[in-house]
Amino acid sequence: MGHSEEYQKLEGKIFTKSFFILLSVVLLGFYFVGVRYVKGIGAVSNMSDGYPWGIWITYDVATGTAIACGGYAVAILVYIRNRMQYHPMIRSAILTSMFGYGLAGFSVMVDLGRPWNAYNFFIPSKWQANSAMFEVALCVMAYSTVLILEFLPAILTSIEQSKWDRMNAIRNWLHPRFAPDKKTMEDKLEMVRLGALWLKPRLNKVLIFFIVLGITLPTMHQSSLGSLLLIASTKLHPLWHTGFLPLLFLLNCIFIGYSIAILESIISSYSFKRPFEIEELSGLASLIPFVTVIWLSVVIGDLAHRNQIAAALKGDFYSGWFMTEFVLVAGGSLILFVKKCRRSARWLFISASMIVLGGALYRFNVYLIGFNPGQGWKYFPSFAEIMITVGIVALEILGYKVFVALFPVLPNMDLHGAHKKKGHAKKHKGEQSKPLPQSEAAAH
Amino acid sequence: MKKTSRRDFLKLAGATGAGLLACGAGSALANEGLQVNNEELGMLYDATKCVGCKACMSACKRVNHDYGSLSYEKAKFDEDGLWDAPSDLSGSTRTLIKLFKESEQRWSYVKYSCMHCQKPSCVSVCPVSAMTKEKITGIVDYNKNTCIGCRYCQIACPYNIPKFQWEKAVPQIVKCDLCKSTNLREKGISACAEVCPAGAIKFGKRKDLLDEAHQRLKDAPDKYVQHVYGEHEGGGTNHLYLASMPFNKLGLPEIKPEAPAEFSEKIQHTIYKGFIAPVALYSTLCFIAVKNMKKHESHDDDHKKGDK
């Protein structure tokens, strides 16, 4: 997969104004994390014995990992459906997934009451295969590792090409007495470079097997995230409690994944002032309705089968949330059926946002809004609880911004995006992976 | 070329979907029924005999003194935290007596504690086996040295029994363990049953308790609601209830005879049986992806030649 020149680093400064704004949000969040470890979960959150899972599980884990499914959804498209023209999008999708999952793992450690016992997940005698959470935990840990491996080529390329400007700058900044000898440092950095050179081709050879693992694992744990609530048969509202929860969660993460890949591309094109990748985006957008239509039909079919249609249309609290979720997903998909809208960055943005919101609301409905442990229990997240979640999201964005500047992640503008420059001098392999007309593709 | 891969993809998607659908449908099939073990230990609480003295509560707190401080459970009028006035089960209260008053004439006491289910949801969901059910006694027990504090047991329990110590930096789950390592080991009876002055709590084997309960229902049909709560609820519990008022009024939820854990485990097991489906999925995907990669590379090579 010699596609390294397909990607480029983002030019520009890292320490911008938005960097420091995000950083302060992150620090505020981490202050509350500190409070949580000193004073207990009750001191920062509004969770209770009736609502033992608050927004940390609902948003950071259940919804956050679905939003982080861009890498998964794009990988299916590229490697399984063999649509290599989407290859340029995969690195940024994987980077977002890496942060999404890594920080979901982090927030689990904040949420767990006894995190020091988490090593029990690695002790076979403690395994409890009946537990959907056991499956989720192992898969998520494995997938996070796989994501790092999938992203490694970008880091290795960067090491290979690095002139170590920053390292030298730090060395020069240090007091001469503490600074390492220039020669030794250069030798050591050369070793690192050689190591990267040695590793990269070897990694490239086996990478496809990790990529496929990176497709299998989310298929497993995203459906198991739905299975988690199967047992709450008396607490979860019948609008959402169904044996199809695993299937619905799996489909849900796929359409969220494609929509988030679109949003991410539009937002980063906009904020980094790069051209929109309309060609790729409209192709991606045409896939979403297929998945949402299956999802919506399973939802309706299942409600009809369980005689819950009336409950969905009742107009009460639960039906209101259900309808909102349903209308957002269905409405967003309807827009995507129109070819003109698929080619407009604005409409793509609107519809993808609707689908992400609707899909995320579905997960909120299952985990929190439709969850009723009985009379007398109420839950609304506390300020500190929200700030920890916001801090984690800010850290994701911050990490993304830093990584796209340090490593070649974004599609190379000379090859992609700026489609007018057809006869560009740097004609390269990546070029053929542009959308081919069906007939031409079949001829090969 | 492209068409084959699409067909492969659709086949695969179809197979995965069908598998998942089948398991969804499978869950609708009749419950195979779980084996109820009537030899297990349990308690029979007779609300009509209870006088609300709360001796069971204080005995429970005394026996389990190692768990939790009482100070944060203070009543609203008790700013110094001298009183222990729990309004519900909590991280320091494993059993609780409440008075339900419908009118001046109609009222009933009710005792809350772990129901010690035949097929406990908390045991089924615990990812690290911190919740266990003892094979012989049937006691549902908690091991704080294994627990990771995920609180999935709280989500799963239909009776809302396991409680978490929210105010502690080193918290644990708290629930009745039938005095397994304290009073039961020393005296062969749970502390609450031992101290009850009114004979409202009977300790024993489930089958004896059930016989006793049905005998009482027969002897005084007007006094009781003709139902032993816990006999069939959620697959059956070892903590049984008799009362003169509808159980749902006393805060005991209406639960179908199938254990919730049966339903969820069936689906989970169908998907992951023998780990066949995940392995099959992985190998199929590998096959397709490697084929696609090769195709793509040769495709690249063709183009290179063409360029030259």
Coordinates of N, CA, C and O in Angstrom, one line a residue, chain A residues 275-343:
Chain A
P275 N -9.8 22.9 0.0 CA -11.0 22.7 -0.9 C -11.8 21.5 -0.4 O -11.3 20.5 0.2
F276 N -13.2 21.5 -0.6 CA -14.0 20.4 -0.2 C -13.8 19.2 -1.0 O -13.6 19.4 -2.2
E277 N -13.9 18.0 -0.5 CA -13.7 16.8 -1.2 C -15.0 16.3 -1.7 O -15.4 15.2 -1.4
I278 N -15.7 17.1 -2.5 CA -17.1 16.8 -2.9 C -17.2 15.5 -3.5 O -18.2 14.7 -3.3
E279 N -16.3 15.1 -4.4 CA -16.4 13.9 -5.2 C -16.5 12.7 -4.2 O -17.5 11.9 -4.3
E280 N -15.6 12.6 -3.3 CA -15.6 11.5 -2.3 C -16.8 11.6 -1.4 O -17.5 10.6 -1.2
L281 N -17.1 12.8 -1.0 CA -18.2 12.9 0.0 C -19.6 12.5 -0.6 O -20.4 11.8 0.1
S282 N -19.8 12.9 -1.8 CA -21.1 12.6 -2.4 C -21.2 11.1 -2.6 O -22.3 10.5 -2.4
G283 N -20.1 10.4 -2.9 CA -20.1 9.0 -3.1 C -20.4 8.3 -1.7 O -21.2 7.4 -1.6
L284 N -19.8 8.8 -0.7 CA -20.0 8.3 0.7 C -21.4 8.5 1.1 O -22.1 7.7 1.7
A285 N -21.9 9.7 0.7 CA -23.3 10.1 1.1 C -24.3 9.2 0.5 O -25.4 8.9 1.1
S286 N -24.0 8.7 -0.7 CA -25.0 7.8 -1.4 C -25.2 6.5 -0.7 O -26.2 5.8 -0.9
L287 N -24.2 6.1 0.1 CA -24.3 4.8 0.8 C -25.2 4.9 2.1 O -25.8 3.9 2.4
I288 N -25.2 6.1 2.7 CA -25.9 6.2 4.0 C -27.3 5.8 3.9 O -27.8 5.0 4.8
P289 N -28.1 6.2 2.9 CA -29.5 5.9 2.9 C -29.8 4.4 2.9 O -30.7 3.9 3.5
F290 N -28.9 3.6 2.3 CA -29.1 2.1 2.3 C -29.1 1.6 3.7 O -29.9 0.8 4.1
V291 N -28.1 2.1 4.5 CA -28.0 1.6 5.9 C -29.2 2.1 6.7 O -29.8 1.3 7.5
T292 N -29.5 3.4 6.6 CA -30.5 4.0 7.4 C -31.9 3.3 7.1 O -32.7 3.1 8.0
V293 N -32.1 3.0 5.8 CA -33.4 2.4 5.4 C -33.5 1.0 6.1 O -34.6 0.7 6.6
I294 N -32.5 0.2 6.1 CA -32.5 -1.0 6.8 C -32.8 -0.8 8.3 O -33.7 -1.4 8.9
W295 N -32.1 0.1 8.9 CA -32.3 0.4 10.3 C -33.7 0.8 10.6 O -34.3 0.3 11.5
L296 N -34.2 1.8 9.8 CA -35.6 2.3 10.0 C -36.6 1.2 9.9 O -37.5 1.1 10.6
S297 N -36.4 0.3 8.9 CA -37.3 -0.8 8.7 C -37.3 -1.8 9.8 O -38.4 -2.3 10.2
V298 N -36.1 -2.1 10.3 CA -36.0 -3.0 11.5 C -36.8 -2.3 12.7 O -37.5 -3.0 13.4
V299 N -36.5 -1.0 12.9 CA -37.2 -0.3 14.0 C -38.7 -0.4 13.9 O -39.4 -0.9 14.8
I300 N -39.2 -0.1 12.7 CA -40.7 -0.1 12.5 C -41.2 -1.5 12.6 O -42.2 -1.8 13.3
G301 N -40.6 -2.4 11.9 CA -41.0 -3.8 11.8 C -41.1 -4.4 13.2 O -42.0 -5.1 13.6
D302 N -40.0 -4.1 14.0 CA -40.0 -4.7 15.4 C -41.1 -4.1 16.2 O -41.7 -4.8 17.0
L303 N -41.3 -2.8 16.1 CA -42.4 -2.1 16.9 C -43.7 -2.7 16.5 O -44.5 -3.0 17.4
A304 N -43.9 -2.9 15.2 CA -45.2 -3.5 14.8 C -45.3 -4.9 15.3 O -46.4 -5.3 15.8
H305 N -44.3 -5.7 15.3 CA -44.3 -7.1 15.8 C -44.6 -7.1 17.2 O -45.3 -8.0 17.7
R306 N -44.1 -6.2 18.0 CA -44.4 -6.2 19.4 C -45.6 -5.3 19.8 O -45.7 -5.0 21.0
N307 N -46.4 -4.9 18.9 CA -47.5 -4.0 19.1 C -47.2 -2.8 19.9 O -47.9 -2.4 20.8
Q308 N -46.2 -2.1 19.5 CA -45.8 -0.9 20.2 C -45.9 0.4 19.3 O -45.5 1.5 19.8
I309 N -46.5 0.2 18.1 CA -46.7 1.4 17.3 C -47.5 2.5 18.0 O -47.1 3.7 17.9
A310 N -48.5 2.0 18.7 CA -49.4 3.0 19.4 C -48.5 3.8 20.4 O -48.7 5.0 20.5
A311 N -47.6 3.1 21.1 CA -46.8 3.8 22.1 C -45.9 4.8 21.4 O -45.6 5.8 22.0
A312 N -45.5 4.5 20.2 CA -44.6 5.4 19.5 C -45.3 6.7 19.1 O -44.7 7.7 19.0
L313 N -46.6 6.5 18.8 CA -47.4 7.7 18.4 C -48.2 8.4 19.5 O -48.9 9.3 19.2
K314 N -48.0 7.9 20.7 CA -48.8 8.3 21.8 C -48.7 9.8 22.1 O -49.6 10.5 22.6
G315 N -47.5 10.4 21.8 CA -47.3 11.8 22.1 C -46.9 12.2 23.5 O -46.9 13.3 23.9
D316 N -46.5 11.1 24.3 CA -46.0 11.4 25.6 C -44.5 11.7 25.6 O -43.9 11.8 24.5
F317 N -43.9 11.7 26.7 CA -42.5 12.0 26.9 C -41.6 11.0 26.0 O -40.8 11.5 25.2
Y318 N -41.9 9.7 26.2 CA -41.0 8.8 25.5 C -41.3 8.8 24.0 O -40.4 8.7 23.2
S319 N -42.5 8.9 23.6 CA -42.8 8.9 22.2 C -42.2 10.2 21.5 O -41.8 10.1 20.4
G320 N -42.2 11.3 22.3 CA -41.6 12.5 21.8 C -40.1 12.3 21.4 O -39.6 12.6 20.3
W321 N -39.4 11.6 22.3 CA -38.0 11.4 22.1 C -37.8 10.4 21.0 O -36.9 10.5 20.1
F322 N -38.7 9.4 20.9 CA -38.6 8.4 19.9 C -38.8 9.1 18.5 O -38.0 8.9 17.6
M323 N -39.8 9.9 18.4 CA -40.1 10.6 17.2 C -39.0 11.5 16.7 O -38.6 11.5 15.5
T324 N -38.4 12.2 17.7 CA -37.3 13.1 17.3 C -36.1 12.3 16.7 O -35.6 12.6 15.7
E325 N -35.8 11.2 17.4 CA -34.7 10.3 16.9 C -35.1 9.8 15.5 O -34.2 9.9 14.5
F326 N -36.3 9.4 15.3 CA -36.7 8.8 14.1 C -36.7 9.8 12.9 O -36.2 9.6 11.8
V327 N -37.3 11.0 13.2 CA -37.4 12.0 12.2 C -36.0 12.5 11.8 O -35.8 12.8 10.6
L328 N -35.1 12.7 12.7 CA -33.8 13.1 12.4 C -33.1 12.2 11.4 O -32.5 12.6 10.4
V329 N -33.1 10.9 11.7 CA -32.5 9.9 10.9 C -33.2 9.8 9.5 O -32.5 9.9 8.5
A330 N -34.5 9.7 9.6 CA -35.2 9.6 8.3 C -35.1 10.9 7.5 O -34.9 10.8 6.3
G331 N -35.2 12.0 8.1 CA -35.1 13.3 7.4 C -33.8 13.5 6.7 O -33.7 13.8 5.6
G332 N -32.7 13.2 7.5 CA -31.4 13.3 7.0 C -31.2 12.4 5.8 O -30.5 12.8 4.8
S333 N -31.7 11.2 5.9 CA -31.6 10.3 4.8 C -32.3 10.7 3.5 O -31.9 10.6 2.4
L334 N -33.5 11.3 3.8 CA -34.3 11.7 2.6 C -33.6 12.8 1.8 O -33.6 12.8 0.6
I335 N -32.9 13.7 2.5 CA -32.1 14.7 1.8 C -31.1 14.1 0.9 O -30.8 14.5 -0.2
L336 N -30.5 13.0 1.5 CA -29.4 12.3 0.7 C -29.9 11.6 -0.5 O -29.1 11.2 -1.4
F337 N -31.2 11.4 -0.6 CA -31.7 10.7 -1.8 C -31.7 11.7 -3.0 O -31.7 11.2 -4.1
V338 N -31.6 13.0 -2.7 CA -31.6 13.9 -3.8 C -30.2 14.1 -4.3 O -29.3 14.5 -3.5
K339 N -30.0 13.9 -5.6 CA -28.6 13.9 -6.1 C -27.9 15.3 -5.9 O -26.8 15.4 -5.6
K340 N -28.8 16.3 -6.1 CA -28.2 17.7 -6.1 C -27.7 18.0 -4.7 O -26.7 18.6 -4.5
C341 N -28.4 17.5 -3.7 CA -28.0 17.8 -2.3 C -26.7 17.0 -2.0 O -25.9 17.5 -1.2
R342 N -26.6 15.8 -2.6 CA -25.3 15.1 -2.3 C -24.1 15.8 -2.8 O -23.0 15.5 -2.5
R343 N -24.3 16.7 -3.8 CA -23.1 17.4 -4.3 C -23.0 18.8 -3.8 O -22.2 19.6 -4.3

